[in-house]
mmCIF file of C-alpha atoms in Angstrom:
data_model
loop_
_atom_site.group_PDB
_atom_site.id
_atom_site.type_symbol
_atom_site.label_atom_id
_atom_site.label_comp_id
_atom_site.label_asym_id
_atom_site.label_seq_id
_atom_site.Cartn_x
_atom_site.Cartn_y
_atom_site.Cartn_z
ATOM 1 C CA MET A 327 83.736 24.444 -14.759
ATOM 2 C CA ASN A 328 86.195 21.703 -13.786
ATOM 3 C CA CYS A 329 83.753 18.786 -13.986
ATOM 4 C CA LYS A 330 84.303 15.567 -16.005
ATOM 5 C CA TYR A 331 80.561 15.450 -16.788
ATOM 6 C CA PHE A 332 80.299 19.066 -17.894
ATOM 7 C CA GLY A 333 78.633 19.228 -21.299
ATOM 8 C CA ILE A 334 77.340 15.660 -20.866
ATOM 9 C CA CYS A 335 75.099 15.844 -17.803
ATOM 10 C CA ALA A 336 71.859 17.669 -18.654
ATOM 11 C CA SER A 337 71.725 19.500 -15.316
ATOM 12 C CA CYS A 338 73.921 22.178 -16.863
ATOM 13 C CA THR A 339 72.397 23.693 -19.972
ATOM 14 C CA LEU A 340 74.917 26.488 -20.563
ATOM 15 C CA PHE A 341 77.930 24.190 -20.693
ATOM 16 C CA ASP A 342 79.563 25.932 -23.664
ATOM 17 C CA LYS A 343 80.367 29.094 -21.715
ATOM 18 C CA THR A 344 82.609 30.149 -18.825
ATOM 19 C CA TYR A 345 80.829 31.325 -15.701
ATOM 20 C CA GLU A 346 81.119 35.007 -16.620
ATOM 21 C CA GLU A 347 79.992 34.316 -20.171
ATOM 22 C CA GLN A 348 76.869 32.434 -19.098
ATOM 23 C CA LEU A 349 76.064 35.105 -16.499
ATOM 24 C CA ASN A 350 76.517 37.947 -18.982
ATOM 25 C CA TYR A 351 74.307 36.059 -21.491
ATOM 26 C CA LYS A 352 71.501 35.902 -18.903
ATOM 27 C CA ILE A 353 71.982 39.533 -17.855
ATOM 28 C CA GLU A 354 71.739 40.806 -21.422
ATOM 29 C CA ARG A 355 68.737 38.570 -22.111
ATOM 30 C CA GLU A 356 66.840 39.996 -19.110
ATOM 31 C CA LYS A 357 67.840 43.582 -19.830
ATOM 32 C CA ASN A 358 66.360 43.210 -23.260
ATOM 33 C CA ARG A 359 63.250 41.540 -21.898
ATOM 34 C CA PHE A 360 62.582 44.367 -19.421
ATOM 35 C CA SER A 361 63.783 47.261 -21.525
ATOM 36 C CA ASN A 362 60.230 48.520 -22.033
ATOM 37 C CA PHE A 363 60.062 49.119 -18.237
ATOM 38 C CA THR A 364 63.517 50.387 -17.314
ATOM 39 C CA THR A 365 67.012 50.978 -18.593
ATOM 40 C CA MET A 366 68.571 51.236 -15.116
ATOM 41 C CA ASP A 367 71.601 49.186 -14.139
ATOM 42 C CA PHE A 368 70.574 45.893 -12.583
ATOM 43 C CA ASP A 369 72.045 44.795 -9.315
ATOM 44 C CA ILE A 370 73.735 41.438 -9.998
ATOM 45 C CA ILE A 371 74.149 38.754 -7.351
ATOM 46 C CA LYS A 372 76.624 36.117 -8.577
ATOM 47 C CA SER A 373 76.865 32.479 -7.612
ATOM 48 C CA SER A 374 79.976 30.578 -6.725
ATOM 49 C CA GLU A 375 81.198 28.755 -9.836
ATOM 50 C CA LYS A 376 80.976 25.348 -8.160
ATOM 51 C CA ASN A 377 79.962 23.583 -4.953
ATOM 52 C CA PHE A 378 76.989 25.909 -4.423
ATOM 53 C CA ARG A 379 74.007 23.558 -4.077
ATOM 54 C CA ASN A 380 72.934 22.512 -0.576
ATOM 55 C CA ARG A 381 70.065 20.449 -2.016
ATOM 56 C CA ALA A 382 70.398 17.704 -4.577
ATOM 57 C CA GLU A 383 68.696 14.527 -5.831
ATOM 58 C CA PHE A 384 70.225 11.620 -7.745
ATOM 59 C CA ARG A 385 68.829 8.417 -9.183
ATOM 60 C CA ILE A 386 70.485 5.151 -8.248
ATOM 61 C CA TRP A 387 71.676 2.887 -11.021
ATOM 62 C CA TRP A 388 72.332 -0.854 -10.590
ATOM 63 C CA GLU A 389 74.617 -3.082 -12.670
ATOM 64 C CA LYS A 390 76.749 -6.174 -12.199
ATOM 65 C CA ASP A 391 80.524 -6.307 -12.503
ATOM 66 C CA THR A 392 82.394 -9.184 -14.213
ATOM 67 C CA ASN A 393 82.170 -11.269 -11.026
ATOM 68 C CA GLY A 394 78.450 -10.880 -10.800
ATOM 69 C CA ASN A 395 78.585 -8.451 -7.879
ATOM 70 C CA GLU A 396 75.964 -5.665 -7.765
ATOM 71 C CA ILE A 397 77.474 -2.212 -8.267
ATOM 72 C CA LEU A 398 75.621 0.969 -7.366
ATOM 73 C CA SER A 399 76.132 4.330 -8.971
ATOM 74 C CA TYR A 400 74.531 7.729 -8.798
ATOM 75 C CA ALA A 401 72.875 8.703 -12.046
ATOM 76 C CA MET A 402 71.566 11.726 -13.949
ATOM 77 C CA ASN A 403 70.199 12.181 -17.435
ATOM 78 C CA ASP A 404 72.324 13.228 -20.387
ATOM 79 C CA PHE A 405 71.003 15.604 -23.080
ATOM 80 C CA LYS A 406 69.369 12.692 -24.903
ATOM 81 C CA LYS A 407 67.620 11.665 -21.648
ATOM 82 C CA ASN A 408 69.741 8.580 -21.381
ATOM 83 C CA ILE A 409 71.121 7.421 -18.043
ATOM 84 C CA LEU A 410 74.486 8.952 -17.165
ATOM 85 C CA LYS A 411 76.320 7.276 -14.325
ATOM 86 C CA ILE A 412 78.309 9.656 -12.151
ATOM 87 C CA ASP A 413 80.544 9.294 -9.113
ATOM 88 C CA SER A 414 80.739 13.007 -8.212
ATOM 89 C CA CYS A 415 79.057 16.341 -8.846
ATOM 90 C CA GLU A 416 80.789 19.738 -8.856
ATOM 91 C CA MET A 417 77.532 21.605 -8.289
ATOM 92 C CA VAL A 418 76.853 20.246 -4.829
ATOM 93 C CA SER A 419 78.251 21.656 -1.610
ATOM 94 C CA PRO A 420 81.614 20.384 -0.313
ATOM 95 C CA HIS A 421 79.767 18.415 2.407
ATOM 96 C CA ILE A 422 77.486 16.658 -0.030
ATOM 97 C CA LYS A 423 80.388 16.035 -2.440
ATOM 98 C CA GLU A 424 82.445 14.447 0.311
ATOM 99 C CA LEU A 425 79.512 12.354 1.540
ATOM 100 C CA MET A 426 78.440 10.939 -1.850
ATOM 101 C CA PRO A 427 81.121 8.231 -2.256
ATOM 102 C CA LYS A 428 81.038 7.278 1.444
ATOM 103 C CA LEU A 429 77.297 6.814 1.352
ATOM 104 C CA ILE A 430 77.224 4.792 -1.834
ATOM 105 C CA SER A 431 79.902 2.488 -0.422
ATOM 106 C CA GLN A 432 77.889 1.925 2.766
ATOM 107 C CA LEU A 433 74.691 1.216 0.787
ATOM 108 C CA GLU A 434 76.417 -1.078 -1.656
ATOM 109 C CA SER A 435 77.865 -3.243 1.108
ATOM 110 C CA ASP A 436 74.458 -4.262 2.471
ATOM 111 C CA LEU A 437 71.686 -5.770 0.378
ATOM 112 C CA GLU A 438 68.990 -4.748 2.890
ATOM 113 C CA LEU A 439 69.948 -1.099 2.314
ATOM 114 C CA SER A 440 70.632 -1.263 -1.418
ATOM 115 C CA TYR A 441 67.885 -3.591 -2.731
ATOM 116 C CA LYS A 442 65.292 -1.677 -4.781
ATOM 117 C CA LEU A 443 66.820 1.631 -3.790
ATOM 118 C CA PHE A 444 65.608 4.090 -6.411
ATOM 119 C CA ALA A 445 66.920 7.544 -5.514
ATOM 120 C CA VAL A 446 68.826 9.538 -2.912
ATOM 121 C CA GLU A 447 68.080 13.126 -1.843
ATOM 122 C CA PHE A 448 70.583 15.286 0.040
ATOM 123 C CA LEU A 449 69.612 18.360 2.108
ATOM 124 C CA GLY A 450 72.508 20.125 3.784
ATOM 125 C CA SER A 451 73.149 23.298 5.693
ATOM 126 C CA SER A 452 76.098 25.689 5.964
ATOM 127 C CA THR A 453 76.403 24.418 9.567
ATOM 128 C CA ASN A 454 77.106 20.879 8.175
ATOM 129 C CA ASP A 455 73.802 19.430 9.349
ATOM 130 C CA MET A 456 72.875 16.764 6.739
ATOM 131 C CA LEU A 457 69.615 14.966 5.967
ATOM 132 C CA VAL A 458 69.581 12.076 3.498
ATOM 133 C CA THR A 459 66.392 10.594 2.130
ATOM 134 C CA LEU A 460 66.604 7.095 0.663
ATOM 135 C CA ILE A 461 63.742 6.277 -1.694
ATOM 136 C CA TYR A 462 62.736 2.685 -2.402
ATOM 137 C CA HIS A 463 60.494 0.502 -4.489
ATOM 138 C CA LYS A 464 59.859 -1.873 -1.595
ATOM 139 C CA LYS A 465 58.336 -1.898 1.905
ATOM 140 C CA LEU A 466 60.843 -0.936 4.571
ATOM 141 C CA GLU A 467 60.979 -3.365 7.509
ATOM 142 C CA GLU A 468 62.592 -3.334 10.978
ATOM 143 C CA ASN A 469 65.853 -4.766 9.685
ATOM 144 C CA TRP A 470 66.167 -1.762 7.323
ATOM 145 C CA ILE A 471 65.756 0.587 10.335
ATOM 146 C CA THR A 472 68.546 -1.194 12.222
ATOM 147 C CA LYS A 473 70.936 -0.999 9.253
ATOM 148 C CA ALA A 474 70.055 2.618 8.421
ATOM 149 C CA LYS A 475 70.706 3.685 12.017
ATOM 150 C CA GLU A 476 74.202 2.230 11.714
ATOM 151 C CA ILE A 477 74.881 4.406 8.681
ATOM 152 C CA GLU A 478 73.482 7.449 10.509
ATOM 153 C CA SER A 479 76.026 6.882 13.248
ATOM 154 C CA ALA A 480 78.940 6.047 10.961
ATOM 155 C CA LEU A 481 78.518 9.068 8.658
ATOM 156 C CA ASN A 482 77.066 11.530 11.227
ATOM 157 C CA ILE A 483 73.980 12.213 9.161
ATOM 158 C CA LYS A 484 70.202 12.009 9.525
ATOM 159 C CA ILE A 485 68.316 9.474 7.427
ATOM 160 C CA ILE A 486 64.718 9.222 6.256
ATOM 161 C CA GLY A 487 63.454 6.155 4.424
ATOM 162 C CA ARG A 488 60.630 6.556 1.894
ATOM 163 C CA SER A 489 58.564 4.072 -0.042
ATOM 164 C CA ARG A 490 54.997 4.016 -1.254
ATOM 165 C CA LYS A 491 52.827 5.166 1.713
ATOM 166 C CA GLN A 492 55.846 4.984 4.001
ATOM 167 C CA LYS A 493 58.012 7.630 5.647
ATOM 168 C CA ILE A 494 60.387 6.407 8.319
ATOM 169 C CA VAL A 495 62.228 9.164 10.254
ATOM 170 C CA LEU A 496 65.162 7.811 12.202
ATOM 171 C CA THR A 497 66.216 11.010 14.029
ATOM 172 C CA ASN A 498 64.159 13.932 12.712
ATOM 173 C CA ASP A 499 62.932 15.222 9.379
ATOM 174 C CA TYR A 500 64.693 18.587 9.277
ATOM 175 C CA ILE A 501 68.143 20.183 9.397
ATOM 176 C CA ASN A 502 69.254 23.256 11.321
ATOM 177 C CA GLU A 503 70.564 26.235 9.483
ATOM 178 C CA THR A 504 72.028 29.604 10.611
ATOM 179 C CA LEU A 505 72.107 32.538 8.154
ATOM 180 C CA ASN A 506 74.122 35.636 8.989
ATOM 181 C CA ILE A 507 72.373 38.603 7.469
ATOM 182 C CA ALA A 508 73.342 42.234 8.181
ATOM 183 C CA ASN A 509 75.636 40.964 10.971
ATOM 184 C CA GLN A 510 72.718 39.213 12.714
ATOM 185 C CA ASP A 511 72.209 35.422 12.949
ATOM 186 C CA PHE A 512 68.841 34.062 11.886
ATOM 187 C CA PHE A 513 67.953 30.429 12.699
ATOM 188 C CA PHE A 514 65.964 28.099 10.489
ATOM 189 C CA ALA A 515 64.851 24.477 10.484
ATOM 190 C CA TYR A 516 64.559 23.165 6.892
ATOM 191 C CA GLU A 517 62.163 20.238 6.522
ATOM 192 C CA GLU A 518 62.594 17.307 4.212
ATOM 193 C CA ASN A 519 60.144 17.661 1.303
ATOM 194 C CA GLY A 520 59.677 21.367 2.077
ATOM 195 C CA PHE A 521 60.869 24.197 -0.184
ATOM 196 C CA THR A 522 64.266 25.700 0.493
ATOM 197 C CA GLN A 523 66.531 27.866 -1.661
ATOM 198 C CA PRO A 524 69.267 25.498 -2.958
ATOM 199 C CA ASN A 525 72.034 28.088 -3.259
ATOM 200 C CA THR A 526 72.586 29.212 0.304
ATOM 201 C CA LYS A 527 75.166 31.969 -0.447
ATOM 202 C CA VAL A 528 72.961 33.540 -3.100
ATOM 203 C CA ASN A 529 69.934 33.164 -0.802
ATOM 204 C CA VAL A 530 71.707 35.181 1.923
ATOM 205 C CA GLN A 531 72.567 37.895 -0.609
ATOM 206 C CA MET A 532 68.964 37.928 -1.885
ATOM 207 C CA ILE A 533 67.678 38.590 1.612
ATOM 208 C CA GLN A 534 70.410 41.165 2.192
ATOM 209 C CA TRP A 535 69.434 42.963 -1.007
ATOM 210 C CA VAL A 536 65.825 43.138 0.091
ATOM 211 C CA LEU A 537 66.779 44.469 3.519
ATOM 212 C CA ASN A 538 69.199 47.076 2.073
ATOM 213 C CA ASN A 539 66.452 48.422 -0.153
ATOM 214 C CA THR A 540 63.683 48.450 2.434
ATOM 215 C CA GLN A 541 63.275 51.497 4.654
ATOM 216 C CA ALA A 542 62.547 50.868 8.344
ATOM 217 C CA SER A 543 58.834 51.431 8.851
ATOM 218 C CA THR A 544 56.506 52.181 11.788
ATOM 219 C CA LYS A 545 53.771 50.438 9.758
ATOM 220 C CA ASP A 546 53.167 46.842 8.776
ATOM 221 C CA LEU A 547 54.184 44.328 6.094
ATOM 222 C CA CYS A 548 51.890 42.072 4.170
ATOM 223 C CA GLU A 549 53.569 38.989 2.666
ATOM 224 C CA LEU A 550 52.082 36.515 0.230
ATOM 225 C CA TYR A 551 53.646 33.093 -0.558
ATOM 226 C CA CYS A 552 55.852 33.249 2.525
ATOM 227 C CA GLY A 553 57.042 29.652 2.460
ATOM 228 C CA GLY A 554 58.932 28.775 5.621
ATOM 229 C CA GLY A 555 59.705 32.412 6.478
ATOM 230 C CA ASN A 556 62.999 32.703 4.529
ATOM 231 C CA PHE A 557 62.388 36.401 3.837
ATOM 232 C CA THR A 558 59.661 36.997 6.443
ATOM 233 C CA ILE A 559 61.818 36.554 9.538
ATOM 234 C CA PRO A 560 64.696 38.868 8.544
ATOM 235 C CA LEU A 561 62.190 41.428 7.051
ATOM 236 C CA SER A 562 60.269 41.542 10.344
ATOM 237 C CA THR A 563 63.135 43.647 11.765
ATOM 238 C CA LYS A 564 62.044 46.467 9.440
ATOM 239 C CA PHE A 565 58.379 46.619 10.316
ATOM 240 C CA ARG A 566 56.020 46.997 13.314
ATOM 241 C CA LYS A 567 54.147 43.800 12.488
ATOM 242 C CA VAL A 568 53.998 41.263 9.676
ATOM 243 C CA LEU A 569 51.051 39.276 8.341
ATOM 244 C CA ALA A 570 52.218 36.433 6.118
ATOM 245 C CA THR A 571 50.223 33.871 4.130
ATOM 246 C CA GLU A 572 51.084 30.518 2.556
ATOM 247 C CA ILE A 573 48.885 27.674 1.267
ATOM 248 C CA SER A 574 51.297 24.806 2.084
ATOM 249 C CA LYS A 575 50.744 23.102 5.461
ATOM 250 C CA THR A 576 54.413 21.981 5.533
ATOM 251 C CA SER A 577 55.616 25.515 4.906
ATOM 252 C CA ILE A 578 53.388 27.047 7.563
ATOM 253 C CA LYS A 579 54.583 24.424 10.052
ATOM 254 C CA SER A 580 58.173 25.428 9.213
ATOM 255 C CA ALA A 581 57.440 29.110 9.417
ATOM 256 C CA LEU A 582 55.958 28.836 12.861
ATOM 257 C CA ARG A 583 58.913 26.733 14.088
ATOM 258 C CA ASN A 584 61.397 29.210 12.554
ATOM 259 C CA CYS A 585 59.623 32.108 14.226
ATOM 260 C CA LYS A 586 60.046 30.443 17.593
ATOM 261 C CA LEU A 587 63.731 29.712 16.891
ATOM 262 C CA ASN A 588 64.264 33.436 16.415
ATOM 263 C CA ASN A 589 62.081 34.519 19.401
ATOM 264 C CA ILE A 590 59.997 36.771 17.142
ATOM 265 C CA SER A 591 56.450 37.633 18.250
ATOM 266 C CA THR A 592 55.560 40.270 15.661
ATOM 267 C CA ILE A 593 54.696 37.845 12.823
ATOM 268 C CA SER A 594 51.316 36.170 12.263
ATOM 269 C CA PHE A 595 51.267 33.300 9.772
ATOM 270 C CA ILE A 596 48.016 32.229 8.066
ATOM 271 C CA ARG A 597 47.493 29.117 5.910
ATOM 272 C CA MET A 598 45.567 30.679 3.045
ATOM 273 C CA SER A 599 46.004 31.018 -0.697
ATOM 274 C CA ALA A 600 46.704 34.500 -1.938
ATOM 275 C CA GLU A 601 43.230 34.661 -3.500
ATOM 276 C CA GLU A 602 41.549 33.653 -0.225
ATOM 277 C CA PHE A 603 43.506 36.259 1.675
ATOM 278 C CA VAL A 604 42.408 39.006 -0.761
ATOM 279 C CA GLN A 605 38.784 37.870 -0.201
ATOM 280 C CA GLY A 606 39.280 37.993 3.585
ATOM 281 C CA LEU A 607 41.079 41.349 3.516
ATOM 282 C CA ASN A 608 38.299 42.868 1.404
ATOM 283 C CA LYS A 609 35.649 41.259 3.666
ATOM 284 C CA VAL A 610 34.154 39.378 0.704
ATOM 285 C CA ARG A 611 34.209 36.133 2.676
ATOM 286 C CA VAL A 612 34.564 35.147 6.342
ATOM 287 C CA PHE A 613 37.292 32.600 7.015
ATOM 288 C CA ASN A 614 37.630 30.571 10.180
ATOM 289 C CA ARG A 615 41.418 30.697 9.713
ATOM 290 C CA LEU A 616 41.224 34.468 10.318
ATOM 291 C CA LYS A 617 39.169 34.242 13.519
ATOM 292 C CA ASP A 618 42.187 35.131 15.678
ATOM 293 C CA ILE A 619 43.396 37.899 13.307
ATOM 294 C CA ASN A 620 41.939 41.411 13.444
ATOM 295 C CA LEU A 621 42.761 42.730 10.003
ATOM 296 C CA ASP A 622 41.754 46.209 11.086
ATOM 297 C CA ASP A 623 44.717 46.246 13.457
ATOM 298 C CA TYR A 624 47.156 46.345 10.541
ATOM 299 C CA GLU A 625 48.301 49.428 8.710
ATOM 300 C CA PHE A 626 50.180 48.110 5.715
ATOM 301 C CA ASP A 627 52.555 50.192 3.705
ATOM 302 C CA THR A 628 54.434 47.383 1.948
ATOM 303 C CA ILE A 629 53.569 44.102 0.270
ATOM 304 C CA PHE A 630 56.194 41.363 -0.335
ATOM 305 C CA MET A 631 55.494 38.618 -2.898
ATOM 306 C CA ASP A 632 57.522 35.578 -3.911
ATOM 307 C CA PRO A 633 55.073 33.653 -6.055
ATOM 308 C CA PRO A 634 55.518 30.335 -7.896
ATOM 309 C CA ARG A 635 56.499 30.203 -11.539
ATOM 310 C CA SER A 636 52.968 31.005 -12.597
ATOM 311 C CA GLY A 637 53.351 34.488 -11.025
ATOM 312 C CA LEU A 638 50.431 36.540 -9.757
ATOM 313 C CA ASP A 639 46.761 36.058 -10.513
ATOM 314 C CA ASP A 640 44.466 38.949 -11.448
ATOM 315 C CA THR A 641 43.182 39.294 -7.873
ATOM 316 C CA THR A 642 46.669 39.499 -6.338
ATOM 317 C CA ARG A 643 47.933 41.975 -8.949
ATOM 318 C CA ALA A 644 44.968 44.218 -8.105
ATOM 319 C CA LEU A 645 45.721 43.895 -4.399
ATOM 320 C CA ALA A 646 49.411 44.774 -4.822
ATOM 321 C CA LYS A 647 48.500 48.050 -6.518
ATOM 322 C CA ASP A 648 46.792 49.244 -3.317
ATOM 323 C CA PHE A 649 50.162 49.291 -1.447
ATOM 324 C CA PRO A 650 52.607 52.229 -1.495
ATOM 325 C CA ASN A 651 55.592 49.824 -1.753
ATOM 326 C CA ILE A 652 55.856 46.507 -3.577
ATOM 327 C CA ILE A 653 58.700 44.007 -3.229
ATOM 328 C CA TYR A 654 58.496 41.260 -5.851
ATOM 329 C CA ILE A 655 60.838 38.256 -5.950
ATOM 330 C CA SER A 656 60.377 36.175 -9.095
ATOM 331 C CA CYS A 657 61.627 32.776 -10.212
ATOM 332 C CA ASN A 658 60.159 33.249 -13.694
ATOM 333 C CA PRO A 659 61.074 36.335 -15.736
ATOM 334 C CA GLU A 660 58.311 35.680 -18.236
ATOM 335 C CA THR A 661 55.465 35.915 -15.662
ATOM 336 C CA LEU A 662 57.256 38.746 -13.910
ATOM 337 C CA HIS A 663 57.217 40.700 -17.185
ATOM 338 C CA ARG A 664 53.516 40.005 -17.596
ATOM 339 C CA ASP A 665 52.799 41.191 -14.016
ATOM 340 C CA LEU A 666 54.883 44.325 -14.370
ATOM 341 C CA GLU A 667 52.730 45.357 -17.375
ATOM 342 C CA GLU A 668 49.941 45.937 -14.844
ATOM 343 C CA LEU A 669 51.936 46.985 -11.753
ATOM 344 C CA THR A 670 53.810 49.732 -13.549
ATOM 345 C CA LYS A 671 50.560 51.474 -14.368
ATOM 346 C CA THR A 672 50.480 52.648 -10.727
ATOM 347 C CA HIS A 673 54.048 52.092 -9.557
ATOM 348 C CA GLU A 674 57.511 52.828 -10.772
ATOM 349 C CA ILE A 675 60.509 50.513 -10.581
ATOM 350 C CA VAL A 676 63.227 51.861 -8.241
ATOM 351 C CA ARG A 677 65.517 48.835 -7.987
ATOM 352 C CA PHE A 678 65.980 45.722 -10.134
ATOM 353 C CA ALA A 679 68.226 42.776 -9.334
ATOM 354 C CA LEU A 680 69.163 39.425 -10.929
ATOM 355 C CA PHE A 681 70.101 36.525 -8.628
ATOM 356 C CA ASP A 682 72.080 33.698 -10.264
ATOM 357 C CA GLN A 683 70.700 30.887 -8.064
ATOM 358 C CA PHE A 684 71.287 28.227 -10.709
ATOM 359 C CA ALA A 685 74.688 28.762 -12.322
ATOM 360 C CA PHE A 686 75.264 27.228 -15.799
ATOM 361 C CA THR A 687 71.530 26.911 -16.482
ATOM 362 C CA ASN A 688 69.220 29.220 -18.366
ATOM 363 C CA HIS A 689 67.347 29.964 -15.160
ATOM 364 C CA ILE A 690 67.794 33.225 -13.210
ATOM 365 C CA GLU A 691 65.756 34.824 -10.443
ATOM 366 C CA SER A 692 64.780 38.473 -10.168
ATOM 367 C CA GLY A 693 63.989 41.069 -7.571
ATOM 368 C CA VAL A 694 62.016 44.248 -8.275
ATOM 369 C CA ILE A 695 61.154 47.049 -5.855
ATOM 370 C CA LEU A 696 58.384 49.441 -6.896
ATOM 371 C CA LYS A 697 56.960 52.581 -5.319
ATOM 372 C CA ARG A 698 53.659 54.203 -6.002
ATOM 373 C CA LYS A 699 53.856 57.022 -8.576
#
């Protein structure tokens, strides 16, 4: 990694290895972890070695030069959790990397924009749409809006101002993204403060891997933890209908918008937790949120799950075992291993993949496809 902060900035934990070495280290670690389930070759989805993150957050550090002028810097933590001032980052996308010095220069030149600025968040797309959130420890007034609009125009970006109990959207609070998957364009609007996969190229390959290993079906797909429809929308091309659940209001709002962007009418999104959905599906409870959904109209043959780091709860694991096909995307190999202890009692693993979303860190994501024995 050609980065002057490599081995100093704590955002990279595997700084003593080349990219191939750190990837091989993670591959061998996970093969050993899951060796009690399978010895098959894993499908490996690599990351670019640098400039792969389309989402990033930096603190802002203030200090005075010898003339008493206020100087702003981006900042991260080092390995001792001390402040590390930086002026660039090799992990972020080329667009963010190019924008960083231009933005800090604009902010530094105006006290209204820089005073009590605490952090900056970048959210970019492969189509070069860019949303910047400026986070303050002060109330934002009309004069701030005027100044921030000037930066929007000068840098061709979108800006949101945040402070305690304040969110000021100057243009809009989302960016537009286009992902080409299996030679088809899919359109997404990614909201500020909503979940998005940070490594766009790996995300595309993750979705492609799922599609390549999913047979076209005349039946229906059940999806839990659907987020903004990242997998849901491309996967809908493989099934008659899709019923997808998500607890987050922001994610459901994004999913509905993304469905419209792609002119898809075969997906129904429900704002429910996985546990609530299981109760509704088993007719244990009646939910008003299901009043427009006739669960008896669905004939599921596949369940897709992309849970948080905590993995599946007992109820969801039991539900998954009722499906002929299980697709499980995991951001935590420890909870995936725990869940597979139960799922492999009824299902066998037919494909296993590792996705290197976060290069040069200990983290790696997994994909497992299981079929009923």
